[in-house]
XYZ file of C-alpha atoms in Angstrom:
669
model
C -15.795 28.893 5.158
C -17.775 31.654 3.246
C -16.022 30.591 -0.261
C -16.998 26.877 0.278
C -20.223 25.324 -1.210
C -22.465 23.192 1.220
C -20.878 19.989 0.600
C -17.214 21.210 0.999
C -18.463 22.521 4.350
C -20.126 19.325 5.297
C -16.691 17.494 4.547
C -14.822 20.090 6.660
C -17.050 19.771 9.657
C -17.443 16.076 9.800
C -15.113 14.646 12.708
C -17.618 11.860 13.998
C -15.619 8.802 12.200
C -13.884 7.851 9.144
C -14.899 10.229 6.042
C -14.408 9.495 2.242
C -14.667 12.979 0.157
C -15.461 11.593 -3.376
C -13.960 14.787 -5.154
C -14.631 15.152 -8.842
C -12.002 16.907 -11.171
C -11.902 20.322 -10.362
C -14.140 20.436 -7.641
C -11.914 22.126 -5.068
C -10.644 19.138 -3.175
C -7.420 20.871 -2.195
C -9.344 23.647 -0.714
C -11.584 21.323 1.252
C -8.697 19.155 2.753
C -6.610 22.541 3.573
C -9.884 24.076 5.355
C -10.388 20.804 7.208
C -6.765 21.055 8.765
C -7.475 24.677 9.717
C -10.783 23.618 11.385
C -9.250 20.821 13.379
C -6.795 23.174 14.841
C -8.800 26.114 15.357
C -12.118 24.656 16.232
C -11.628 21.140 17.332
C -8.643 21.654 19.788
C -6.130 19.554 18.045
C -2.502 20.344 18.325
C -0.765 21.043 14.995
C 1.792 17.951 15.881
C -1.252 15.714 16.264
C -2.525 16.122 12.378
C -0.537 14.351 9.589
C -1.547 14.844 5.913
C -0.101 12.668 2.953
C -0.027 13.107 -0.545
C 2.024 11.436 -3.433
C 4.261 14.158 -4.768
C 6.524 16.726 -3.142
C 4.849 19.412 -5.377
C 1.364 18.502 -4.123
C 2.910 18.494 -0.339
C 4.318 21.869 -0.827
C 1.159 23.383 -2.370
C -0.803 22.168 0.676
C 1.702 23.468 3.006
C 1.243 26.996 1.293
C -2.601 26.906 1.430
C -2.704 26.101 5.082
C 0.074 28.658 5.982
C -2.428 31.200 4.128
C -5.065 30.172 6.521
C -3.162 29.865 10.051
C -0.428 31.522 11.602
C 3.241 30.175 12.228
C 2.314 29.280 15.678
C -0.623 27.356 14.834
C 1.070 25.324 12.076
C 4.260 24.484 14.316
C 4.777 20.761 14.274
C 1.964 20.146 11.480
C 3.125 17.313 9.245
C 2.196 17.535 5.708
C 4.259 15.300 3.365
C 4.519 12.334 0.890
C 3.816 8.931 1.975
C 7.529 8.215 1.685
C 8.520 10.949 3.774
C 6.137 10.155 6.491
C 7.303 6.336 6.202
C 11.152 7.662 6.503
C 10.361 9.642 9.756
C 8.820 6.434 11.209
C 11.913 4.476 10.339
C 14.437 7.300 11.496
C 12.533 7.242 14.935
C 12.332 3.451 15.150
C 15.372 2.448 13.409
C 16.602 0.366 16.359
C 13.665 -1.886 16.136
C 14.323 -2.618 12.492
C 17.924 -3.279 12.715
C 19.052 -0.083 11.158
C 21.621 2.271 12.643
C 20.841 6.143 12.409
C 22.926 7.143 9.434
C 20.965 4.557 7.030
C 21.417 5.032 3.284
C 18.502 5.109 0.739
C 19.027 3.806 -2.659
C 17.519 5.559 -5.591
C 16.193 3.454 -8.340
C 19.539 3.450 -10.241
C 21.653 2.475 -7.237
C 19.123 -0.447 -6.728
C 19.344 -1.561 -10.245
C 23.247 -1.547 -9.837
C 23.037 -3.807 -6.721
C 20.598 -6.067 -8.259
C 22.866 -6.486 -11.535
C 25.999 -7.143 -9.099
C 23.553 -9.788 -7.302
C 22.799 -11.323 -10.519
C 26.356 -11.713 -11.945
C 26.937 -13.500 -8.581
C 24.442 -16.186 -8.538
C 21.398 -15.446 -10.868
C 22.884 -14.934 -14.129
C 21.469 -18.256 -15.580
C 17.867 -17.394 -15.386
C 17.317 -13.595 -15.025
C 18.488 -11.825 -18.142
C 16.513 -8.617 -17.674
C 17.355 -6.715 -14.279
C 14.920 -4.022 -14.876
C 12.125 -6.249 -15.118
C 13.309 -8.232 -11.821
C 13.436 -4.729 -10.085
C 9.743 -3.966 -11.236
C 8.568 -7.485 -10.075
C 10.459 -7.051 -6.567
C 8.597 -3.552 -6.351
C 5.528 -4.870 -7.019
C 5.811 -7.583 -4.297
C 6.796 -5.283 -1.844
C 3.800 -2.837 -2.884
C 1.395 -5.924 -2.178
C 3.026 -6.656 1.257
C 4.766 -9.969 -0.037
C 7.860 -10.981 1.657
C 10.547 -12.984 -0.197
C 9.450 -16.323 1.157
C 5.625 -15.566 0.161
C 7.021 -14.449 -3.286
C 8.902 -17.866 -3.831
C 5.795 -20.033 -2.399
C 3.533 -18.367 -5.032
C 5.931 -18.645 -7.940
C 4.399 -20.205 -11.135
C 7.613 -20.870 -12.833
C 11.437 -20.924 -12.601
C 12.123 -17.487 -13.324
C 9.909 -15.911 -10.998
C 11.075 -18.466 -8.419
C 14.610 -17.338 -9.432
C 13.433 -13.597 -9.224
C 12.034 -14.272 -5.734
C 15.310 -15.632 -4.823
C 17.023 -12.695 -5.795
C 14.504 -10.571 -3.850
C 15.787 -12.648 -0.561
C 19.594 -11.719 -1.602
C 18.513 -8.202 -2.320
C 16.832 -7.679 0.883
C 19.871 -9.293 3.009
C 22.346 -7.228 1.126
C 20.350 -3.836 1.751
C 20.334 -4.863 5.597
C 24.153 -5.443 5.430
C 24.582 -2.137 3.732
C 22.399 -0.579 6.455
C 20.365 0.662 3.613
C 16.772 0.805 2.320
C 15.093 1.282 -1.163
C 12.259 3.568 -2.002
C 9.719 0.692 -1.654
C 11.183 -0.124 1.947
C 10.167 3.494 3.001
C 6.521 2.275 3.079
C 7.056 -1.605 3.689
C 9.263 -1.559 6.484
C 7.031 0.719 8.626
C 4.176 -1.394 7.987
C 5.927 -4.492 9.067
C 7.321 -2.615 12.102
C 3.582 -1.513 13.242
C 2.117 -5.029 12.576
C 5.055 -6.704 14.581
C 5.763 -4.230 17.506
C 2.356 -3.573 19.515
C 4.317 -0.698 21.532
C 5.482 1.159 18.272
C 2.091 0.690 16.931
C 0.595 2.311 20.072
C 3.251 5.094 20.315
C 2.286 6.247 16.524
C -1.485 5.815 16.851
C -1.263 8.179 19.846
C 0.979 10.632 17.988
C -1.633 10.875 15.000
C -4.976 12.088 16.023
C -6.233 12.941 12.782
C -4.903 11.840 9.491
C -5.745 13.062 5.818
C -5.136 11.617 2.935
C -5.036 13.150 -0.655
C -5.351 11.324 -4.000
C -6.674 8.324 -1.973
C -7.358 6.557 -5.290
C -3.820 5.961 -6.103
C -2.718 4.141 -3.064
C -1.372 0.638 -3.383
C -1.813 -2.168 -0.684
C 1.148 -1.214 1.212
C 0.177 2.401 1.537
C -3.249 1.502 2.588
C -2.115 -0.851 5.059
C -0.030 1.921 6.266
C -3.097 4.247 6.822
C -4.997 1.485 8.393
C -2.549 0.630 11.050
C -1.826 4.375 11.847
C -5.679 5.387 12.176
C -6.393 2.024 14.216
C -10.057 1.459 15.643
C -10.400 5.269 16.156
C -10.823 5.892 12.777
C -10.151 9.529 12.817
C -9.504 9.700 8.981
C -10.357 11.945 6.164
C -9.292 10.520 2.564
C -10.005 12.619 -0.483
C -10.119 10.864 -3.944
C -11.900 10.103 -7.220
C -12.237 6.469 -8.444
C -12.692 7.895 -12.194
C -9.028 9.464 -11.966
C -7.352 6.276 -11.076
C -4.929 5.783 -13.860
C -1.750 4.399 -11.943
C -2.777 0.704 -11.895
C 0.816 -0.091 -13.805
C 2.622 1.124 -10.708
C 0.453 -0.457 -8.130
C -2.466 1.658 -7.463
C -5.593 -0.142 -6.466
C -9.133 1.611 -7.127
C -10.523 -1.457 -5.217
C -9.143 0.421 -2.108
C -12.212 2.671 -2.455
C -14.209 -0.478 -1.703
C -11.900 -1.941 1.096
C -12.313 1.291 2.959
C -15.792 0.626 3.372
C -15.362 -2.803 4.505
C -12.759 -1.856 7.048
C -14.572 1.089 8.431
C -18.233 0.038 8.540
C -19.078 3.619 9.897
C -17.307 5.227 6.679
C -19.407 8.527 5.721
C -19.093 9.417 2.056
C -19.352 13.105 1.030
C -19.663 13.800 -2.661
C -18.146 16.992 -4.335
C -19.591 17.273 -7.781
C -19.684 21.166 -8.462
C -16.833 21.772 -10.930
C -14.962 25.108 -10.920
C -12.818 24.548 -13.644
C -14.689 23.672 -17.161
C -17.359 24.396 -19.189
C -20.781 22.539 -19.533
C -20.191 20.901 -22.791
C -16.850 19.544 -21.476
C -18.270 18.264 -18.301
C -21.144 16.782 -20.132
C -18.683 14.857 -22.213
C -16.389 13.763 -19.544
C -19.505 12.604 -17.645
C -21.051 10.490 -20.533
C -17.662 8.735 -21.189
C -17.061 7.885 -17.688
C -20.552 6.508 -17.307
C -19.429 3.339 -19.355
C -17.091 2.347 -16.432
C -18.422 0.455 -13.290
C -18.767 2.579 -10.375
C -18.749 1.741 -6.413
C -20.042 5.346 -5.845
C -21.997 7.370 -8.363
C -21.444 10.955 -9.274
C -22.064 13.374 -12.151
C -19.960 16.835 -12.421
C -21.917 20.097 -13.197
C -20.785 23.618 -13.655
C -22.083 27.239 -13.383
C -19.651 28.328 -16.106
C -22.091 28.135 -18.968
C -22.173 25.555 -21.856
C -18.908 26.834 -23.587
C -17.771 26.067 -27.083
C -18.144 22.860 -28.843
C -15.682 20.281 -28.601
C -13.690 20.159 -31.885
C -12.716 16.875 -33.525
C -9.916 16.868 -36.176
C -9.313 14.161 -38.351
C -5.928 14.433 -39.922
C -4.369 12.547 -42.831
C -1.399 11.234 -40.729
C 0.573 11.763 -37.738
C 2.577 14.361 -39.559
C -0.500 16.476 -40.617
C -1.737 16.064 -37.251
C 1.280 18.020 -35.859
C 1.163 20.537 -38.250
C -2.629 21.127 -37.867
C -2.204 21.375 -33.862
C 0.561 23.764 -34.241
C -1.442 25.878 -36.553
C -4.631 25.805 -34.614
C -2.771 27.082 -31.558
C -1.087 29.860 -33.586
C -4.420 30.810 -35.137
C -6.377 30.791 -31.817
C -3.711 32.498 -29.809
C -3.580 35.428 -32.397
C -7.383 35.811 -32.639
C -8.183 35.375 -29.024
C -5.190 37.550 -27.813
C -4.059 34.589 -25.487
C -0.683 33.263 -24.316
C 1.256 30.587 -25.288
C 1.252 29.053 -21.821
C -2.655 28.793 -21.904
C -2.284 25.811 -24.401
C -1.431 22.057 -23.591
C -0.810 19.318 -25.972
C -1.610 15.947 -24.177
C -0.789 12.575 -25.513
C -0.665 8.888 -24.397
C 3.043 8.125 -24.664
C 6.204 10.104 -24.701
C 7.085 8.814 -28.051
C 4.368 11.051 -29.784
C 6.299 14.237 -28.702
C 8.807 14.336 -31.337
C 6.506 15.523 -34.467
C 4.722 18.139 -32.200
C 8.174 19.437 -31.010
C 9.275 19.633 -34.506
C 6.053 21.315 -35.890
C 6.279 23.882 -32.974
C 10.019 24.721 -33.638
C 9.266 25.182 -37.370
C 6.402 27.641 -36.336
C 8.478 29.609 -33.861
C 6.271 28.503 -31.085
C 7.952 28.210 -27.605
C 7.226 24.987 -25.713
C 8.123 23.202 -22.877
C 8.296 19.198 -22.504
C 7.071 18.292 -19.067
C 8.596 15.132 -17.503
C 11.967 15.264 -19.416
C 15.020 13.760 -17.889
C 16.614 16.132 -15.704
C 20.367 17.079 -16.389
C 21.552 15.662 -12.799
C 19.364 12.585 -13.195
C 21.635 11.383 -15.995
C 23.407 8.348 -15.365
C 26.921 9.834 -16.308
C 26.194 12.974 -14.163
C 25.093 10.787 -11.282
C 28.409 8.981 -11.477
C 30.494 11.884 -11.704
C 28.563 13.626 -8.904
C 28.950 10.626 -6.664
C 32.840 10.837 -7.056
C 32.569 14.528 -6.126
C 30.430 13.929 -3.087
C 32.755 11.306 -1.649
C 35.739 13.762 -2.207
C 33.777 16.263 -0.475
C 32.474 13.906 2.303
C 34.222 10.535 2.933
C 31.352 9.600 4.932
C 28.776 9.366 2.179
C 28.093 5.629 1.964
C 25.635 5.878 -1.019
C 28.155 7.777 -3.135
C 30.665 5.106 -2.260
C 28.231 2.253 -3.122
C 27.505 3.995 -6.633
C 31.359 4.392 -7.636
C 33.011 1.473 -6.311
C 32.270 -0.513 -9.332
C 31.894 2.347 -12.011
C 33.960 1.723 -13.825
C 34.418 -2.089 -12.793
C 36.952 -2.831 -10.195
C 35.994 -6.802 -9.748
C 34.807 -5.980 -6.212
C 31.704 -8.181 -5.977
C 28.502 -7.736 -3.765
C 29.728 -10.345 -1.296
C 32.980 -8.269 -0.735
C 30.902 -5.309 0.018
C 28.406 -7.023 2.123
C 31.193 -8.052 4.467
C 32.807 -4.583 4.303
C 29.324 -2.954 5.146
C 28.937 -5.518 8.146
C 32.282 -4.597 9.590
C 31.895 -0.784 9.033
C 28.507 -0.979 10.844
C 30.264 -2.997 13.805
C 33.018 -0.213 13.951
C 30.585 2.612 13.360
C 32.931 3.909 10.532
C 32.125 4.888 6.968
C 32.590 2.121 3.899
C 35.615 4.229 2.572
C 37.310 4.556 5.993
C 36.851 0.911 6.691
C 38.525 -0.432 3.649
C 41.954 0.453 5.434
C 40.603 -0.658 8.934
C 42.694 -2.704 11.316
C 40.979 -6.184 11.615
C 39.665 -6.149 8.071
C 41.652 -9.363 7.168
C 39.720 -11.311 9.498
C 36.693 -10.666 7.470
C 37.942 -10.449 3.865
C 40.454 -12.863 1.895
C 43.587 -11.111 0.662
C 42.366 -10.441 -2.858
C 39.250 -8.442 -2.513
C 40.894 -6.807 0.563
C 43.948 -5.362 -1.685
C 41.340 -4.071 -4.378
C 39.420 -2.237 -1.691
C 42.732 -0.852 -0.317
C 43.970 -0.094 -3.815
C 41.016 2.167 -4.425
C 41.017 3.521 -0.888
C 44.781 4.630 -1.554
C 44.183 6.202 -4.855
C 41.132 7.821 -3.488
C 43.094 9.314 -0.576
C 45.657 10.636 -2.937
C 42.945 12.436 -4.973
C 41.439 13.756 -1.792
C 44.617 15.503 -0.985
C 45.183 17.014 -4.384
C 41.710 18.448 -4.221
C 42.549 20.206 -0.784
C 45.629 21.926 -2.417
C 45.414 21.961 -6.331
C 43.024 23.427 -8.829
C 39.659 21.431 -7.989
C 38.783 21.359 -11.941
C 42.263 20.015 -12.940
C 41.738 17.381 -9.924
C 38.467 16.311 -11.479
C 39.769 15.862 -14.923
C 42.802 13.816 -13.575
C 40.170 11.619 -11.709
C 38.332 10.990 -14.788
C 41.434 10.083 -16.858
C 42.593 7.907 -14.101
C 39.416 5.729 -14.000
C 39.198 6.161 -17.957
C 35.521 7.440 -17.572
C 35.191 8.194 -21.055
C 36.219 4.533 -21.899
C 33.628 3.335 -19.535
C 30.935 5.348 -21.256
C 31.939 4.158 -24.758
C 31.716 0.425 -23.317
C 28.371 1.017 -21.902
C 26.459 2.997 -24.488
C 24.212 1.690 -27.056
C 26.125 3.384 -29.947
C 28.515 6.093 -30.687
C 26.134 8.752 -30.933
C 24.868 8.038 -27.524
C 28.617 7.770 -26.168
C 29.121 11.121 -27.466
C 26.181 12.690 -25.998
C 26.796 11.413 -22.665
C 30.610 12.590 -22.697
C 29.198 15.897 -23.711
C 27.013 15.767 -20.671
C 30.061 15.223 -18.594
C 31.883 18.086 -20.304
C 28.906 20.235 -19.470
C 29.089 19.371 -15.928
C 32.880 20.208 -15.755
C 32.514 23.536 -17.470
C 29.585 24.476 -15.043
C 32.074 23.767 -12.281
C 34.720 25.587 -13.711
C 32.339 28.669 -14.068
C 31.539 28.260 -10.634
C 35.124 28.354 -9.573
C 36.001 31.225 -11.383
C 33.026 33.160 -10.719
C 30.589 33.282 -7.681
C 32.435 30.576 -5.914
C 35.978 31.717 -6.579
C 38.603 30.346 -4.468
C 35.855 28.041 -2.686
C 36.624 24.446 -1.993
C 35.396 21.454 -3.971
C 33.166 20.453 -1.081
C 31.490 24.006 -1.385
C 31.011 23.582 -5.258
C 29.374 20.111 -4.585
C 27.071 21.372 -2.435
C 26.092 24.195 -4.758
C 25.398 21.997 -7.475
C 23.537 19.655 -4.988
C 21.290 22.574 -4.323
C 20.982 23.261 -7.973
C 19.643 19.814 -8.530
C 16.963 20.207 -5.834
C 16.010 23.715 -7.372
C 15.870 22.352 -10.721
C 13.539 19.541 -9.758
C 11.441 21.855 -7.720
C 11.267 24.371 -10.488
C 10.583 21.857 -13.153
C 6.912 22.801 -13.675
C 7.827 26.764 -13.546
C 5.516 28.454 -15.663
C 6.490 30.889 -18.539
C 5.095 31.570 -21.759
C 5.474 28.075 -23.401
C 3.030 25.651 -24.737
C 3.043 22.473 -22.660
C 3.637 19.060 -23.930
C 2.769 16.157 -21.587
C 1.477 12.586 -21.226
C -1.890 12.224 -19.772
C -0.515 10.582 -16.696
C 1.673 13.660 -16.029
C -1.209 15.992 -16.769
C -3.186 14.649 -13.757
C -3.886 17.497 -11.332
C -3.166 20.210 -13.565
C -5.419 22.396 -15.763
C -5.023 24.631 -18.956
C -7.583 26.973 -20.651
C -6.972 25.221 -23.961
C -6.261 21.541 -24.461
C -5.361 19.488 -27.499
C -5.914 15.846 -27.000
C -3.796 14.072 -29.437
C -3.573 10.601 -31.137
C -7.341 9.573 -30.237
C -7.142 6.348 -32.133
C -7.607 2.689 -31.342
C -4.254 1.072 -30.494
C -3.114 4.632 -29.019
C -5.958 5.449 -26.653
C -6.961 2.909 -25.791
C -3.394 1.515 -26.007
C -2.753 -1.717 -27.830
C -1.678 -3.384 -24.352
C -4.636 -2.455 -22.487
C -7.019 -3.787 -25.361
C -4.869 -7.160 -25.322
C -5.300 -7.394 -21.741
C -9.155 -6.255 -21.917
C -8.384 -3.369 -19.476
C -10.142 -0.661 -21.309
C -11.533 0.957 -17.945
C -8.299 2.436 -17.056
C -7.794 3.673 -20.519
C -11.168 5.106 -20.389
C -10.149 6.850 -17.033
C -7.130 8.214 -18.743
C -9.328 9.897 -21.408
C -11.627 11.279 -18.944
C -8.366 12.849 -17.145
C -7.434 14.414 -20.461
C -10.951 15.710 -21.270
C -11.295 17.350 -17.502
C -7.936 19.390 -17.885
C -9.390 21.605 -20.355
C -11.287 24.765 -19.011
C -12.497 26.717 -21.766
C -11.686 24.617 -25.075
C -10.865 21.060 -25.969
C -9.623 19.884 -29.154
C -9.403 16.265 -30.071
C -7.430 14.756 -32.889
C -6.516 11.616 -34.434
C -4.735 10.510 -37.702
C -6.181 8.457 -40.501
C -2.885 6.752 -41.348
C 0.134 6.383 -39.223
C 3.647 4.908 -39.646
C 4.499 1.830 -37.646
C 7.694 0.088 -38.063
C 8.212 1.899 -41.273
C 4.750 0.719 -42.625
C 1.921 3.167 -43.327
C -1.290 1.570 -41.582
C -4.792 2.691 -41.584
C -6.063 3.927 -38.027
C -9.500 3.623 -36.418
C -10.661 6.652 -34.478
C -10.898 5.595 -30.777
C -14.129 3.949 -29.469
C -13.953 6.665 -26.965
C -15.234 9.339 -29.466
C -18.371 7.227 -30.036
C -19.030 7.589 -26.346
C -18.967 11.375 -26.108
C -22.396 13.342 -26.715
C -22.826 13.918 -30.447
C -24.563 17.123 -29.740
C -21.562 18.825 -28.181
C -19.031 17.871 -30.710
C -17.969 19.714 -34.041
C -16.228 17.525 -36.369
C -13.923 19.454 -38.723
C -14.790 19.276 -42.424
C -18.240 17.839 -42.270
C -20.231 20.499 -43.536
C -18.091 21.619 -46.449
C -20.065 24.832 -47.456
C -20.080 26.204 -43.771
C -16.608 25.116 -43.604
C -15.600 27.290 -46.402
C -17.437 30.168 -44.980
C -15.835 29.643 -41.606
C -12.546 29.511 -42.926
C -12.778 32.884 -44.741
C -14.200 34.413 -41.363
C -11.377 32.908 -39.336
C -8.784 34.127 -41.764
C -10.324 37.476 -41.752
C -10.430 37.744 -37.944
C -6.946 36.425 -37.783
C -5.580 38.953 -40.223
C -7.404 41.597 -38.179
C -5.955 40.420 -35.120
C -2.510 40.247 -36.219
C -2.640 43.712 -37.833
C -3.876 45.079 -34.264
C -0.827 43.025 -32.580
C 1.645 44.680 -34.973
C 0.059 48.199 -34.650
C 0.589 47.936 -30.736
């Protein structure tokens, strides 16, 4: 505990009731939460398996596990549960599957699989009203996050479109049950429904979890909060760590008001504030504090630092968006040379992904290496997931998720109703969906035409499996893609010819990769072993997505939460961009201000804010207004570029000389 401050120690030691640790940006919250886990085990006598800690991302969960492992022996952490909310929900469902009507091998549909299922259901009976499936999917997800059943959603519908979406929701849930499947939102919703309806299950889980810790509490939605509340019960052995000033995910269901709800549901709630910031200089923190003070607060706090005042915050007014990108690239280049830093010390943060393109171009032109965080993984592309699903099913005929993905890709006129009946009969027999296509007695469940289509697919697939066992696997894969005319399917389902070409090139890249594996490290190995190897590559690619190397990081403000960089460029700080025009229209400036606050508090040593005076929109050059948030920063801590022309000229000469000297020193080395 020696390296903890007084407030962090109080948070660790308090075990007399529910606790809210109000942890400001950079205040050492992860340190406090991991030390508390160690304290509960070492000093309070709790067994590791009686403690559950939850957060929102696998990366955060891994970091927490690593930190706890540094504090405790392997014996002391045996059985300790640190995971995401969704993993906790999945564990509850696996243990209690019988009470939910699921069988042990239930399938989890990802967002793309769920969208495909909704499309099929819309074609069946909802096509007149629902034109945008993704909007319907978002609506259903929102209902689930707010604990609304299909019946409740229907009763609250204000127009026929919403009513039909609610009916689609009901069909979707019934089909999921028939498929023995759940979607991502169900991993939280169904455990909550179980705990609310089954007192024995509730008691079982409350007895298993003797203390619960929740990280990033401000990002919880209603469903996640209800899961916490049920698991903790009247005992209230709960520690939540959060910061209402960093609640920036309302668009995906997060409720900052859960802070207030916690106080209502747990009257004995104790609040401990962590206000000492270990990340940023004084000027950066003063600016962040003054900006966020314009938002209403349930709990007031003010960050402070012992790291000194630091450099002024620079404000760059640029002619247009192209000039802004060029200016930022040159600023990074100059600063790196003069200060002898690394490219990985710099981050460019923006409100929307569409802003990245010009900065990429400018960085490339200046030979500055960069990494775009949050880009689409190779394995996450639709065409790669399709081909991998075929290969997964070849390698494992019991993979129901793979079967459901490919059975109508390309379309084989096998509808949702047919698949629902097939899934129901497969569950009765305890067989996979593929094996059930040829099962004895299927004629009692399906009429001849859909049964023939399933059997045709099954017969073709079994022949392909047999070839895969004896022939060259790469040749088998190419033949498979020719048999289903997958390239034609891509052409028919792409926005344009260029998009179709890019997508088919991705498929060719996957085949080349498989071929290299077959000839190289996995020579003479089976198709199943190659598929397993690529699946592992997918997992590792996701895990290493944020792997650090000497590159400038480009990312959205949403993606930057939880990270820190020595030098930050916050770009596009204009009205209509930050704050975003949709938030202005909806009068939701508070969340935009929190987003700007998150951006400012990512900076450790220097912060540069830029905006364009003019910007092209829809082909027309329009005048831009600097963001209102700039007026909310303390003027004495800002340095506006170009305001003092004489000093500016002198400064430019000094900076040029310093840059030249540093460059000569680098070349000499």
